[in-house]
Amino acid sequence: MTLEEMPQVKNENGIVGSRESGSALDLGCGPVPSFSASISSWANSLTMADFLPQNLFEIFKWKTNSCGKLDWFHHFNTVAKLEDVSAKQVELRLRRRVQKIISCDVSKENPIFPHKNLFDVVFTSLCLEFATDNLPDYQSAFKNSANLVKPGGFLIMQGALGNTFYMLGGTRFPSVALTREILADCAKMCNLKMELWNQLDRKCGQKDKEADHDAIFFFVASKRI
Ligand SMILES: C[S@@+](CC[C@H](N)C(=O)[O-])C[C@H]1O[C@@H](n2cnc3c(N)ncnc32)[C@H](O)[C@@H]1O
């Protein structure tokens, strides 16, 4: 859903509009550069951040075109089709625009300490509800993430609604069950105005995805100046 929403965010009349020279942060990016690939069409400088060193190492190997890097052609091709360009163009553009690969922890007041910069756009996907296991911690993680947005900038978030657990390698992990109301309250608490909200009901069964979310959401919120 998010990749299809991105053009709405970035086009001329879109929410982020003509902020072509903006800076963006992909917070909790995992080892996957697909969302950053889309963001790199309108952000000149991108920082990719994750909690796990092994995820950062995968991004680093891809960025430096090192031997043993993972093949993300399929992801770049999906972005390329939406933009009507080639997968190679998307990959090269992203490689040029990723300026930093850093560690982060959304439970910290400054999730990217010792870095101190703020960003025009902070993007985060499926991260905060899995990095926390109760609502007060989720609200803190939301606030910490929103603090990284410049006044006048944007927080763009994708996540799961109503999810209480997921399975990975046979282990059950908890998650915070989010609702639209919880997210609206978090945004309000952080002086953010919801500009766009979309949600998509779950289409796959329990067997296809071992988690109990009932929908995924995507929102864009602006930070008041
Ligand atoms: C479900 S993955 C999502 C990855 C990617 N954003 C995506 O949408 O495909 C959750 C990510 O959150 C990261 N994460 C876990 N705890 C975190 C924390 N405290 N601070 C920041 N990121 C965290 C994990 O390392 C993982 O990469």
PDB file of C-alpha atoms and ligand atoms in Angstrom:
ATOM      1  CA  MET A   1       0.000   0.000   0.000  1.00  0.00           C
ATOM      2  CA  THR A   2       2.707   2.465   1.050  1.00  0.00           C
ATOM      3  CA  LEU A   3       4.574   2.352  -2.240  1.00  0.00           C
ATOM      4  CA  GLU A   4       1.362   3.123  -4.089  1.00  0.00           C
ATOM      5  CA  GLU A   5       0.588   5.986  -1.710  1.00  0.00           C
ATOM      6  CA  MET A   6       4.000   7.602  -2.103  1.00  0.00           C
ATOM      7  CA  PRO A   7       3.227   9.314  -5.429  1.00  0.00           C
ATOM      8  CA  GLN A   8       0.309  11.132  -3.710  1.00  0.00           C
ATOM      9  CA  VAL A   9       2.749  12.321  -1.088  1.00  0.00           C
ATOM     10  CA  LYS A  10       5.365  13.582  -3.443  1.00  0.00           C
ATOM     11  CA  ASN A  11       3.644  14.897  -6.575  1.00  0.00           C
ATOM     12  CA  GLU A  12       3.436  18.601  -7.371  1.00  0.00           C
ATOM     13  CA  ASN A  13       0.101  19.082  -5.658  1.00  0.00           C
ATOM     14  CA  GLY A  14       0.993  16.500  -3.064  1.00  0.00           C
ATOM     15  CA  ILE A  15       1.507  16.914   0.599  1.00  0.00           C
ATOM     16  CA  VAL A  16       5.276  17.112   0.648  1.00  0.00           C
ATOM     17  CA  GLY A  17       4.962  19.040  -2.615  1.00  0.00           C
ATOM     18  CA  SER A  18       8.042  20.628  -4.081  1.00  0.00           C
ATOM     19  CA  ARG A  19      10.402  19.976  -1.174  1.00  0.00           C
ATOM     20  CA  GLU A  20      12.812  18.372  -3.590  1.00  0.00           C
ATOM     21  CA  SER A  21      15.920  19.183  -1.662  1.00  0.00           C
ATOM     22  CA  GLY A  22      14.605  17.739   1.560  1.00  0.00           C
ATOM     23  CA  SER A  23      16.246  15.366   3.980  1.00  0.00           C
ATOM     24  CA  ALA A  24      14.547  12.127   4.979  1.00  0.00           C
ATOM     25  CA  LEU A  25      15.064   9.446   7.606  1.00  0.00           C
ATOM     26  CA  ASP A  26      13.884   5.828   7.231  1.00  0.00           C
ATOM     27  CA  LEU A  27      13.565   4.898  10.923  1.00  0.00           C
ATOM     28  CA  GLY A  28      13.675   1.161  11.651  1.00  0.00           C
ATOM     29  CA  CYS A  29      14.358   0.449   7.985  1.00  0.00           C
ATOM     30  CA  GLY A  30      15.324  -3.205   8.507  1.00  0.00           C
ATOM     31  CA  PRO A  31      17.634  -4.678   5.873  1.00  0.00           C
ATOM     32  CA  VAL A  32      15.204  -3.565   3.126  1.00  0.00           C
ATOM     33  CA  PRO A  33      15.732  -0.440   0.992  1.00  0.00           C
ATOM     34  CA  SER A  34      12.358  -0.534  -0.802  1.00  0.00           C
ATOM     35  CA  PHE A  35      10.598   2.354   0.963  1.00  0.00           C
ATOM     36  CA  SER A  36      13.748   4.447   0.890  1.00  0.00           C
ATOM     37  CA  ALA A  37      13.900   3.727  -2.851  1.00  0.00           C
ATOM     38  CA  SER A  38      10.546   5.430  -3.267  1.00  0.00           C
ATOM     39  CA  ILE A  39      11.400   8.317  -0.922  1.00  0.00           C
ATOM     40  CA  SER A  40      14.639   8.951  -2.837  1.00  0.00           C
ATOM     41  CA  SER A  41      12.613  10.281  -5.784  1.00  0.00           C
ATOM     42  CA  TRP A  42      11.905  13.451  -3.796  1.00  0.00           C
ATOM     43  CA  ALA A  43      14.432  13.533  -0.941  1.00  0.00           C
ATOM     44  CA  ASN A  44      17.955  14.489  -1.902  1.00  0.00           C
ATOM     45  CA  SER A  45      19.541  13.203   1.232  1.00  0.00           C
ATOM     46  CA  LEU A  46      18.490  10.023   2.980  1.00  0.00           C
ATOM     47  CA  THR A  47      19.528   8.504   6.293  1.00  0.00           C
ATOM     48  CA  MET A  48      18.735   4.840   6.902  1.00  0.00           C
ATOM     49  CA  ALA A  49      18.566   3.777  10.550  1.00  0.00           C
ATOM     50  CA  ASP A  50      17.894   0.526  12.379  1.00  0.00           C
ATOM     51  CA  PHE A  51      18.312  -1.006  15.825  1.00  0.00           C
ATOM     52  CA  LEU A  52      19.994  -4.215  14.650  1.00  0.00           C
ATOM     53  CA  PRO A  53      23.632  -4.079  13.487  1.00  0.00           C
ATOM     54  CA  GLN A  54      23.019  -7.036  11.139  1.00  0.00           C
ATOM     55  CA  ASN A  55      20.300  -5.065   9.307  1.00  0.00           C
ATOM     56  CA  LEU A  56      22.602  -2.046   8.996  1.00  0.00           C
ATOM     57  CA  PHE A  57      25.355  -4.320   7.685  1.00  0.00           C
ATOM     58  CA  GLU A  58      23.037  -5.554   4.904  1.00  0.00           C
ATOM     59  CA  ILE A  59      22.209  -1.961   3.931  1.00  0.00           C
ATOM     60  CA  PHE A  60      25.913  -1.059   4.051  1.00  0.00           C
ATOM     61  CA  LYS A  61      26.842  -4.016   1.787  1.00  0.00           C
ATOM     62  CA  TRP A  62      24.153  -2.937  -0.689  1.00  0.00           C
ATOM     63  CA  LYS A  63      25.211   0.737  -0.560  1.00  0.00           C
ATOM     64  CA  THR A  64      28.873  -0.116  -1.182  1.00  0.00           C
ATOM     65  CA  ASN A  65      27.914  -2.687  -3.821  1.00  0.00           C
ATOM     66  CA  SER A  66      29.903  -5.284  -1.898  1.00  0.00           C
ATOM     67  CA  CYS A  67      30.203  -8.942  -2.549  1.00  0.00           C
ATOM     68  CA  GLY A  68      27.461 -10.933  -0.809  1.00  0.00           C
ATOM     69  CA  LYS A  69      24.950  -8.071  -0.865  1.00  0.00           C
ATOM     70  CA  LEU A  70      21.279  -9.084  -0.990  1.00  0.00           C
ATOM     71  CA  ASP A  71      19.488  -8.768  -4.307  1.00  0.00           C
ATOM     72  CA  TRP A  72      16.726  -6.159  -4.054  1.00  0.00           C
ATOM     73  CA  PHE A  73      15.876  -6.105  -7.771  1.00  0.00           C
ATOM     74  CA  HIS A  74      12.275  -7.134  -7.127  1.00  0.00           C
ATOM     75  CA  HIS A  75      11.747  -4.192  -4.720  1.00  0.00           C
ATOM     76  CA  PHE A  76      13.438  -1.667  -7.017  1.00  0.00           C
ATOM     77  CA  ASN A  77      11.397  -2.962  -9.929  1.00  0.00           C
ATOM     78  CA  THR A  78       8.131  -2.431  -8.025  1.00  0.00           C
ATOM     79  CA  VAL A  79       9.109   1.199  -7.334  1.00  0.00           C
ATOM     80  CA  ALA A  80      10.346   1.616 -10.927  1.00  0.00           C
ATOM     81  CA  LYS A  81       7.031   0.455 -12.407  1.00  0.00           C
ATOM     82  CA  LEU A  82       5.144   3.012 -10.314  1.00  0.00           C
ATOM     83  CA  GLU A  83       7.479   5.757 -11.564  1.00  0.00           C
ATOM     84  CA  ASP A  84       7.757   4.490 -15.132  1.00  0.00           C
ATOM     85  CA  VAL A  85      11.556   4.302 -14.974  1.00  0.00           C
ATOM     86  CA  SER A  86      13.937   1.333 -14.821  1.00  0.00           C
ATOM     87  CA  ALA A  87      14.846  -0.663 -11.709  1.00  0.00           C
ATOM     88  CA  LYS A  88      18.514   0.203 -12.333  1.00  0.00           C
ATOM     89  CA  GLN A  89      17.711   3.946 -12.299  1.00  0.00           C
ATOM     90  CA  VAL A  90      15.923   3.565  -8.969  1.00  0.00           C
ATOM     91  CA  GLU A  91      18.780   1.578  -7.451  1.00  0.00           C
ATOM     92  CA  LEU A  92      21.462   4.034  -8.632  1.00  0.00           C
ATOM     93  CA  ARG A  93      19.443   7.026  -7.437  1.00  0.00           C
ATOM     94  CA  LEU A  94      19.002   5.507  -4.001  1.00  0.00           C
ATOM     95  CA  ARG A  95      22.681   4.571  -3.747  1.00  0.00           C
ATOM     96  CA  ARG A  96      23.578   8.199  -4.524  1.00  0.00           C
ATOM     97  CA  ARG A  97      21.086   9.673  -2.076  1.00  0.00           C
ATOM     98  CA  VAL A  98      21.692   7.467   0.962  1.00  0.00           C
ATOM     99  CA  GLN A  99      24.178   9.607   2.868  1.00  0.00           C
ATOM    100  CA  LYS A 100      24.208   7.881   6.250  1.00  0.00           C
ATOM    101  CA  ILE A 101      23.519   4.418   7.659  1.00  0.00           C
ATOM    102  CA  ILE A 102      23.182   4.711  11.431  1.00  0.00           C
ATOM    103  CA  SER A 103      21.897   2.874  14.461  1.00  0.00           C
ATOM    104  CA  CYS A 104      18.728   3.986  16.238  1.00  0.00           C
ATOM    105  CA  ASP A 105      16.552   3.121  19.194  1.00  0.00           C
ATOM    106  CA  VAL A 106      13.038   4.586  19.262  1.00  0.00           C
ATOM    107  CA  SER A 107      12.836   4.030  23.028  1.00  0.00           C
ATOM    108  CA  LYS A 108      15.456   6.762  23.514  1.00  0.00           C
ATOM    109  CA  GLU A 109      14.506  10.432  23.753  1.00  0.00           C
ATOM    110  CA  ASN A 110      16.821  11.061  20.804  1.00  0.00           C
ATOM    111  CA  PRO A 111      16.523   7.796  18.817  1.00  0.00           C
ATOM    112  CA  ILE A 112      19.571   8.612  16.671  1.00  0.00           C
ATOM    113  CA  PHE A 113      21.955   9.820  19.416  1.00  0.00           C
ATOM    114  CA  PRO A 114      24.768  10.947  19.064  1.00  0.00           C
ATOM    115  CA  HIS A 115      23.404  12.487  15.829  1.00  0.00           C
ATOM    116  CA  LYS A 116      21.442  15.631  16.503  1.00  0.00           C
ATOM    117  CA  ASN A 117      19.921  16.590  13.169  1.00  0.00           C
ATOM    118  CA  LEU A 118      16.219  16.929  12.360  1.00  0.00           C
ATOM    119  CA  PHE A 119      14.644  15.870   9.042  1.00  0.00           C
ATOM    120  CA  ASP A 120      12.119  17.268   6.577  1.00  0.00           C
ATOM    121  CA  VAL A 121      10.528  13.830   6.486  1.00  0.00           C
ATOM    122  CA  VAL A 122      10.702  10.972   8.978  1.00  0.00           C
ATOM    123  CA  PHE A 123       9.343   7.750   7.528  1.00  0.00           C
ATOM    124  CA  THR A 124       8.790   4.631   9.609  1.00  0.00           C
ATOM    125  CA  SER A 125       7.144   1.347   8.653  1.00  0.00           C
ATOM    126  CA  LEU A 126       6.018  -1.480  10.932  1.00  0.00           C
ATOM    127  CA  CYS A 127       8.513  -0.459  13.564  1.00  0.00           C
ATOM    128  CA  LEU A 128       7.145   1.277  16.676  1.00  0.00           C
ATOM    129  CA  GLU A 129       4.357  -1.236  17.433  1.00  0.00           C
ATOM    130  CA  PHE A 130       6.905  -4.064  17.260  1.00  0.00           C
ATOM    131  CA  ALA A 131       9.628  -2.241  19.195  1.00  0.00           C
ATOM    132  CA  THR A 132       7.272  -1.830  22.209  1.00  0.00           C
ATOM    133  CA  ASP A 133       4.826  -4.071  24.053  1.00  0.00           C
ATOM    134  CA  ASN A 134       2.578  -1.622  25.914  1.00  0.00           C
ATOM    135  CA  LEU A 135       0.773   1.613  25.132  1.00  0.00           C
ATOM    136  CA  PRO A 136       2.786   4.050  27.332  1.00  0.00           C
ATOM    137  CA  ASP A 137       6.040   2.812  25.747  1.00  0.00           C
ATOM    138  CA  TYR A 138       4.463   3.072  22.281  1.00  0.00           C
ATOM    139  CA  GLN A 139       3.401   6.667  22.997  1.00  0.00           C
ATOM    140  CA  SER A 140       6.970   7.514  24.107  1.00  0.00           C
ATOM    141  CA  ALA A 141       8.435   5.876  20.995  1.00  0.00           C
ATOM    142  CA  PHE A 142       5.989   7.859  18.831  1.00  0.00           C
ATOM    143  CA  LYS A 143       6.970  11.092  20.570  1.00  0.00           C
ATOM    144  CA  ASN A 144      10.700  10.324  20.268  1.00  0.00           C
ATOM    145  CA  SER A 145      10.263   9.663  16.536  1.00  0.00           C
ATOM    146  CA  ALA A 146       8.130  12.776  15.971  1.00  0.00           C
ATOM    147  CA  ASN A 147      10.815  14.850  17.732  1.00  0.00           C
ATOM    148  CA  LEU A 148      13.111  14.102  14.779  1.00  0.00           C
ATOM    149  CA  VAL A 149      10.817  15.984  12.360  1.00  0.00           C
ATOM    150  CA  LYS A 150      11.677  19.628  11.602  1.00  0.00           C
ATOM    151  CA  PRO A 151       8.896  22.150  12.254  1.00  0.00           C
ATOM    152  CA  GLY A 152       6.998  22.308   8.947  1.00  0.00           C
ATOM    153  CA  GLY A 153       8.180  18.783   8.087  1.00  0.00           C
ATOM    154  CA  PHE A 154       6.298  15.480   7.927  1.00  0.00           C
ATOM    155  CA  LEU A 155       5.977  12.175   9.743  1.00  0.00           C
ATOM    156  CA  ILE A 156       4.944   9.376   7.386  1.00  0.00           C
ATOM    157  CA  MET A 157       4.027   6.101   9.018  1.00  0.00           C
ATOM    158  CA  GLN A 158       2.887   2.666   7.954  1.00  0.00           C
ATOM    159  CA  GLY A 159       1.893   0.033  10.493  1.00  0.00           C
ATOM    160  CA  ALA A 160      -0.456  -2.681  11.675  1.00  0.00           C
ATOM    161  CA  LEU A 161      -3.835  -2.154  13.369  1.00  0.00           C
ATOM    162  CA  GLY A 162      -5.075  -4.456  16.109  1.00  0.00           C
ATOM    163  CA  ASN A 163      -1.970  -6.622  16.145  1.00  0.00           C
ATOM    164  CA  THR A 164      -1.130  -8.335  19.449  1.00  0.00           C
ATOM    165  CA  PHE A 165       1.582 -10.801  18.359  1.00  0.00           C
ATOM    166  CA  TYR A 166       3.650 -12.134  15.493  1.00  0.00           C
ATOM    167  CA  MET A 167       5.642 -15.343  15.050  1.00  0.00           C
ATOM    168  CA  LEU A 168       9.244 -15.395  13.879  1.00  0.00           C
ATOM    169  CA  GLY A 169      11.327 -18.555  13.660  1.00  0.00           C
ATOM    170  CA  GLY A 170       8.823 -20.367  15.899  1.00  0.00           C
ATOM    171  CA  THR A 171       8.971 -17.689  18.624  1.00  0.00           C
ATOM    172  CA  ARG A 172       5.966 -15.583  19.577  1.00  0.00           C
ATOM    173  CA  PHE A 173       6.688 -11.832  19.904  1.00  0.00           C
ATOM    174  CA  PRO A 174       4.291  -9.260  21.373  1.00  0.00           C
ATOM    175  CA  SER A 175       3.118  -6.088  19.672  1.00  0.00           C
ATOM    176  CA  VAL A 176       0.999  -3.094  20.677  1.00  0.00           C
ATOM    177  CA  ALA A 177      -2.559  -3.309  19.314  1.00  0.00           C
ATOM    178  CA  LEU A 178      -3.098   0.059  17.617  1.00  0.00           C
ATOM    179  CA  THR A 179      -6.310   1.790  16.605  1.00  0.00           C
ATOM    180  CA  ARG A 180      -6.888   4.892  14.504  1.00  0.00           C
ATOM    181  CA  GLU A 181      -7.918   6.738  17.699  1.00  0.00           C
ATOM    182  CA  ILE A 182      -4.638   5.863  19.474  1.00  0.00           C
ATOM    183  CA  LEU A 183      -2.671   7.162  16.496  1.00  0.00           C
ATOM    184  CA  ALA A 184      -4.760  10.333  16.267  1.00  0.00           C
ATOM    185  CA  ASP A 185      -4.114  10.992  19.983  1.00  0.00           C
ATOM    186  CA  CYS A 186      -0.374  10.385  19.551  1.00  0.00           C
ATOM    187  CA  ALA A 187      -0.292  12.824  16.620  1.00  0.00           C
ATOM    188  CA  LYS A 188      -2.165  15.469  18.612  1.00  0.00           C
ATOM    189  CA  MET A 189       0.177  15.043  21.583  1.00  0.00           C
ATOM    190  CA  CYS A 190       3.131  15.700  19.233  1.00  0.00           C
ATOM    191  CA  ASN A 191       1.657  18.796  17.595  1.00  0.00           C
ATOM    192  CA  LEU A 192       1.141  16.926  14.315  1.00  0.00           C
ATOM    193  CA  LYS A 193      -1.776  17.487  11.933  1.00  0.00           C
ATOM    194  CA  MET A 194      -3.087  14.432  10.062  1.00  0.00           C
ATOM    195  CA  GLU A 195      -2.973  15.287   6.358  1.00  0.00           C
ATOM    196  CA  LEU A 196      -3.740  11.851   4.935  1.00  0.00           C
ATOM    197  CA  TRP A 197      -5.000   8.593   6.420  1.00  0.00           C
ATOM    198  CA  ASN A 198      -5.576   5.343   4.544  1.00  0.00           C
ATOM    199  CA  GLN A 199      -6.133   1.830   5.759  1.00  0.00           C
ATOM    200  CA  LEU A 200      -6.461  -1.503   4.061  1.00  0.00           C
ATOM    201  CA  ASP A 201      -8.256  -4.479   5.590  1.00  0.00           C
ATOM    202  CA  ARG A 202      -6.267  -7.654   6.011  1.00  0.00           C
ATOM    203  CA  LYS A 203      -6.476  -9.869   2.969  1.00  0.00           C
ATOM    204  CA  CYS A 204      -4.296 -12.838   3.967  1.00  0.00           C
ATOM    205  CA  GLY A 205      -5.116 -15.668   6.369  1.00  0.00           C
ATOM    206  CA  GLN A 206      -3.340 -16.637   9.591  1.00  0.00           C
ATOM    207  CA  LYS A 207      -1.325 -19.293   7.742  1.00  0.00           C
ATOM    208  CA  ASP A 208       0.078 -16.804   5.199  1.00  0.00           C
ATOM    209  CA  LYS A 209       1.058 -14.269   7.872  1.00  0.00           C
ATOM    210  CA  GLU A 210       1.532 -15.439  11.444  1.00  0.00           C
ATOM    211  CA  ALA A 211       0.234 -12.298  13.094  1.00  0.00           C
ATOM    212  CA  ASP A 212      -3.258 -11.160  14.104  1.00  0.00           C
ATOM    213  CA  HIS A 213      -3.535  -7.623  12.661  1.00  0.00           C
ATOM    214  CA  ASP A 214      -6.866  -6.794  11.067  1.00  0.00           C
ATOM    215  CA  ALA A 215      -5.659  -3.965   8.814  1.00  0.00           C
ATOM    216  CA  ILE A 216      -2.636  -1.909   7.866  1.00  0.00           C
ATOM    217  CA  PHE A 217      -2.575   1.889   7.956  1.00  0.00           C
ATOM    218  CA  PHE A 218      -0.645   4.617   6.201  1.00  0.00           C
ATOM    219  CA  PHE A 219      -0.653   8.244   7.296  1.00  0.00           C
ATOM    220  CA  VAL A 220       1.087  11.513   6.562  1.00  0.00           C
ATOM    221  CA  ALA A 221       1.109  14.129   9.330  1.00  0.00           C
ATOM    222  CA  SER A 222       2.632  17.607   9.232  1.00  0.00           C
ATOM    223  CA  LYS A 223       4.410  19.223  12.143  1.00  0.00           C
ATOM    224  CA  ARG A 224       3.085  22.637  12.985  1.00  0.00           C
ATOM    225  CA  ILE A 225       5.630  25.446  12.781  1.00  0.00           C
TER     226      ILE A 225
HETATM  227  C1  LIG B   1       8.931  -5.455  11.090  1.00  0.00           C
HETATM  228  S1  LIG B   1      10.528  -4.763  10.841  1.00  0.00           S
HETATM  229  C2  LIG B   1      10.161  -3.478   9.657  1.00  0.00           C
HETATM  230  C3  LIG B   1      11.295  -3.209   8.723  1.00  0.00           C
HETATM  231  C4  LIG B   1      10.990  -2.216   7.596  1.00  0.00           C
HETATM  232  N1  LIG B   1      10.728  -0.899   8.103  1.00  0.00           N
HETATM  233  C5  LIG B   1       9.823  -2.701   6.757  1.00  0.00           C
HETATM  234  O1  LIG B   1       8.747  -2.102   6.809  1.00  0.00           O
HETATM  235  O2  LIG B   1      10.004  -3.692   6.027  1.00  0.00           O
HETATM  236  C6  LIG B   1      10.796  -3.859  12.352  1.00  0.00           C
HETATM  237  C7  LIG B   1      12.140  -3.163  12.414  1.00  0.00           C
HETATM  238  O3  LIG B   1      12.203  -2.406  13.627  1.00  0.00           O
HETATM  239  C8  LIG B   1      13.524  -2.511  14.126  1.00  0.00           C
HETATM  240  N2  LIG B   1      13.492  -2.228  15.577  1.00  0.00           N
HETATM  241  C9  LIG B   1      13.231  -3.065  16.599  1.00  0.00           C
HETATM  242  N3  LIG B   1      13.346  -2.427  17.775  1.00  0.00           N
HETATM  243  C10 LIG B   1      13.688  -1.147  17.492  1.00  0.00           C
HETATM  244  C11 LIG B   1      13.968   0.010  18.280  1.00  0.00           C
HETATM  245  N4  LIG B   1      13.912  -0.020  19.621  1.00  0.00           N
HETATM  246  N5  LIG B   1      14.303   1.155  17.643  1.00  0.00           N
HETATM  247  C12 LIG B   1      14.347   1.203  16.292  1.00  0.00           C
HETATM  248  N6  LIG B   1      14.101   0.143  15.493  1.00  0.00           N
HETATM  249  C13 LIG B   1      13.771  -1.016  16.089  1.00  0.00           C
HETATM  250  C14 LIG B   1      13.937  -3.939  13.810  1.00  0.00           C
HETATM  251  O4  LIG B   1      15.339  -4.111  13.824  1.00  0.00           O
HETATM  252  C15 LIG B   1      13.320  -4.127  12.435  1.00  0.00           C
HETATM  253  O5  LIG B   1      14.211  -3.788  11.407  1.00  0.00           O
END
